[in-house]
Amino acid sequence: MSFIADSADVSERARLGEGTKVWHLAQVREDAVLGANCIVGRGAYVGTGVQIGENTKIQNYALVYEPAQLGRGVFIGPAVVLTNDTYPRSISPDGTLKSAEDWTPVGVTVGDGASIGARAVCVAPVRIGRWATVAAGAVVTRDVPDYALVAGVPARRVGWVGEAGRPLSDDGGGRFRCPVTGRSYIEEDGVLRAEGRMEDREQA
């Protein structure tokens, strides 16, 4: 069973997975789909038709505008903004107020396990790769590779992180290792990939 705080505004057309919680003053719009065990914090906004995978946390006052797509286990920090308008204008060239039919929304895509720090802004249509980390206050204007750690305005890669979220240690020769899990990674042509599966390490 899901939980909706009394002061939250959740459309009857939204779908909430088992165990999902929507807290005070949050809004979840029509046709949004949230997987199981998600958390939508106080004052957060989830736009029409947004797709959110299971075990995702959207912290207080984050704004997730449609048509964003979030994978499983994503972390959206406080006051994060995922935009949806490449050329924003309130009015058309003739001075009339723009309506929904006057522009085409574009969304931000966030891969499984990725984290976006507090007050970061992701400018659509960017993709945040799996297990990547966007530092607090960053402004992301181009795609972020899997496992990348990006920071700054505009955001640039400053390192690599593993599934545990910690920066990877550089073993030399394009090889990296997670200080928490011990998992190994290799970088080739600016792309990082993990060696083996976490499940294999646990069974070893």
mmCIF file of C-alpha atoms in Angstrom, residues 15-142:
data_model
loop_
_atom_site.group_PDB
_atom_site.id
_atom_site.type_symbol
_atom_site.label_atom_id
_atom_site.label_comp_id
_atom_site.label_asym_id
_atom_site.label_seq_id
_atom_site.Cartn_x
_atom_site.Cartn_y
_atom_site.Cartn_z
ATOM 1 C CA ARG A 15 0.074 5.382 -10.480
ATOM 2 C CA LEU A 16 2.011 4.773 -7.278
ATOM 3 C CA GLY A 17 3.824 1.525 -6.626
ATOM 4 C CA GLU A 18 3.593 -0.540 -3.465
ATOM 5 C CA GLY A 19 5.226 1.177 -0.504
ATOM 6 C CA THR A 20 5.685 4.539 -2.245
ATOM 7 C CA LYS A 21 5.289 7.612 -0.015
ATOM 8 C CA VAL A 22 4.314 11.141 -1.071
ATOM 9 C CA TRP A 23 4.892 13.700 1.661
ATOM 10 C CA HIS A 24 3.432 17.075 2.619
ATOM 11 C CA LEU A 25 2.713 19.676 -0.084
ATOM 12 C CA ALA A 26 4.164 17.497 -2.852
ATOM 13 C CA GLN A 27 2.375 17.314 -6.196
ATOM 14 C CA VAL A 28 2.242 14.311 -8.519
ATOM 15 C CA ARG A 29 0.514 15.063 -11.816
ATOM 16 C CA GLU A 30 -1.675 13.071 -14.181
ATOM 17 C CA ASP A 31 -0.332 9.839 -15.702
ATOM 18 C CA ALA A 32 2.894 9.949 -13.690
ATOM 19 C CA VAL A 33 4.100 6.426 -12.873
ATOM 20 C CA LEU A 34 6.159 5.764 -9.750
ATOM 21 C CA GLY A 35 7.561 2.315 -9.014
ATOM 22 C CA ALA A 36 7.562 0.547 -5.678
ATOM 23 C CA ASN A 37 9.163 2.047 -2.559
ATOM 24 C CA CYS A 38 9.708 5.545 -3.937
ATOM 25 C CA ILE A 39 9.799 8.646 -1.745
ATOM 26 C CA VAL A 40 8.578 12.061 -2.881
ATOM 27 C CA GLY A 41 9.630 14.674 -0.331
ATOM 28 C CA ARG A 42 7.912 17.773 0.969
ATOM 29 C CA GLY A 43 7.021 20.312 -1.703
ATOM 30 C CA ALA A 44 8.434 18.251 -4.567
ATOM 31 C CA TYR A 45 6.816 18.301 -8.009
ATOM 32 C CA VAL A 46 6.459 15.358 -10.403
ATOM 33 C CA GLY A 47 5.120 16.375 -13.814
ATOM 34 C CA THR A 48 2.522 14.831 -16.075
ATOM 35 C CA GLY A 49 3.523 11.425 -17.412
ATOM 36 C CA VAL A 50 6.923 11.326 -15.679
ATOM 37 C CA GLN A 51 8.247 7.765 -15.348
ATOM 38 C CA ILE A 52 10.098 6.867 -12.127
ATOM 39 C CA GLY A 53 11.653 3.513 -11.302
ATOM 40 C CA GLU A 54 11.443 1.670 -8.002
ATOM 41 C CA ASN A 55 13.428 2.696 -4.899
ATOM 42 C CA THR A 56 13.914 6.258 -6.129
ATOM 43 C CA LYS A 57 14.117 9.194 -3.718
ATOM 44 C CA ILE A 58 13.022 12.694 -4.720
ATOM 45 C CA GLN A 59 13.991 15.056 -1.926
ATOM 46 C CA ASN A 60 12.233 18.194 -0.677
ATOM 47 C CA TYR A 61 11.288 20.863 -3.239
ATOM 48 C CA ALA A 62 12.827 19.067 -6.204
ATOM 49 C CA LEU A 63 11.118 19.795 -9.539
ATOM 50 C CA VAL A 64 10.905 16.902 -12.001
ATOM 51 C CA TYR A 65 9.254 18.263 -15.135
ATOM 52 C CA GLU A 66 7.686 16.103 -17.814
ATOM 53 C CA PRO A 67 8.638 14.124 -19.798
ATOM 54 C CA ALA A 68 11.529 13.104 -17.525
ATOM 55 C CA GLN A 69 12.384 9.428 -17.147
ATOM 56 C CA LEU A 70 14.148 8.208 -14.005
ATOM 57 C CA GLY A 71 15.548 4.717 -13.614
ATOM 58 C CA ARG A 72 15.636 2.484 -10.567
ATOM 59 C CA GLY A 73 17.332 3.613 -7.368
ATOM 60 C CA VAL A 74 17.812 7.221 -8.464
ATOM 61 C CA PHE A 75 18.529 9.967 -5.896
ATOM 62 C CA ILE A 76 17.239 13.477 -6.654
ATOM 63 C CA GLY A 77 18.549 15.925 -4.032
ATOM 64 C CA PRO A 78 16.759 18.862 -2.431
ATOM 65 C CA ALA A 79 15.724 21.675 -4.805
ATOM 66 C CA VAL A 80 17.077 19.892 -7.906
ATOM 67 C CA VAL A 81 15.480 21.007 -11.184
ATOM 68 C CA LEU A 82 15.065 18.777 -14.241
ATOM 69 C CA THR A 83 13.994 21.199 -16.974
ATOM 70 C CA ASN A 84 11.870 20.533 -20.051
ATOM 71 C CA ASP A 85 12.023 23.576 -22.358
ATOM 72 C CA THR A 86 15.030 24.128 -24.636
ATOM 73 C CA TYR A 87 13.908 27.592 -25.752
ATOM 74 C CA PRO A 88 11.784 28.978 -22.910
ATOM 75 C CA ARG A 89 9.506 31.935 -23.570
ATOM 76 C CA SER A 90 6.357 33.107 -21.813
ATOM 77 C CA ILE A 91 4.998 34.698 -24.981
ATOM 78 C CA SER A 92 5.076 34.054 -28.730
ATOM 79 C CA PRO A 93 6.770 36.517 -31.144
ATOM 80 C CA ASP A 94 3.409 38.231 -31.664
ATOM 81 C CA GLY A 95 3.165 38.973 -27.939
ATOM 82 C CA THR A 96 0.430 36.468 -27.112
ATOM 83 C CA LEU A 97 0.736 34.172 -24.124
ATOM 84 C CA LYS A 98 2.133 30.797 -25.129
ATOM 85 C CA SER A 99 -0.033 27.729 -24.540
ATOM 86 C CA ALA A 100 0.858 24.062 -24.216
ATOM 87 C CA GLU A 101 0.415 23.667 -27.973
ATOM 88 C CA ASP A 102 3.072 26.309 -28.724
ATOM 89 C CA TRP A 103 6.074 24.274 -27.578
ATOM 90 C CA THR A 104 7.292 20.697 -27.345
ATOM 91 C CA PRO A 105 8.550 19.575 -23.933
ATOM 92 C CA VAL A 106 11.804 17.605 -23.838
ATOM 93 C CA GLY A 107 12.855 15.583 -20.834
ATOM 94 C CA VAL A 108 15.890 14.650 -18.790
ATOM 95 C CA THR A 109 16.747 10.944 -18.605
ATOM 96 C CA VAL A 110 18.433 9.595 -15.461
ATOM 97 C CA GLY A 111 19.962 6.107 -15.446
ATOM 98 C CA ASP A 112 19.678 3.485 -12.724
ATOM 99 C CA GLY A 113 21.477 4.306 -9.484
ATOM 100 C CA ALA A 114 22.476 7.855 -10.448
ATOM 101 C CA SER A 115 22.515 10.690 -7.898
ATOM 102 C CA ILE A 116 21.921 14.397 -8.460
ATOM 103 C CA GLY A 117 23.064 16.680 -5.640
ATOM 104 C CA ALA A 118 21.177 19.521 -3.990
ATOM 105 C CA ARG A 119 20.224 22.520 -6.169
ATOM 106 C CA ALA A 120 21.746 21.034 -9.292
ATOM 107 C CA VAL A 121 20.035 21.882 -12.588
ATOM 108 C CA CYS A 122 19.869 19.436 -15.491
ATOM 109 C CA VAL A 123 19.008 21.202 -18.741
ATOM 110 C CA ALA A 124 16.925 19.009 -21.057
ATOM 111 C CA PRO A 125 17.450 17.005 -23.121
ATOM 112 C CA VAL A 126 20.466 15.590 -21.260
ATOM 113 C CA ARG A 127 21.044 12.036 -20.114
ATOM 114 C CA ILE A 128 22.607 11.252 -16.744
ATOM 115 C CA GLY A 129 24.302 7.866 -17.010
ATOM 116 C CA ARG A 130 23.937 4.872 -14.706
ATOM 117 C CA TRP A 131 25.549 5.297 -11.278
ATOM 118 C CA ALA A 132 26.793 8.785 -12.181
ATOM 119 C CA THR A 133 26.934 11.551 -9.577
ATOM 120 C CA VAL A 134 26.136 15.210 -10.229
ATOM 121 C CA ALA A 135 27.648 17.441 -7.544
ATOM 122 C CA ALA A 136 25.514 19.902 -5.592
ATOM 123 C CA GLY A 137 24.950 23.172 -7.442
ATOM 124 C CA ALA A 138 26.141 21.880 -10.810
ATOM 125 C CA VAL A 139 24.474 22.896 -14.080
ATOM 126 C CA VAL A 140 24.416 19.975 -16.500
ATOM 127 C CA THR A 141 24.190 20.997 -20.163
ATOM 128 C CA ARG A 142 25.518 17.844 -21.860
#
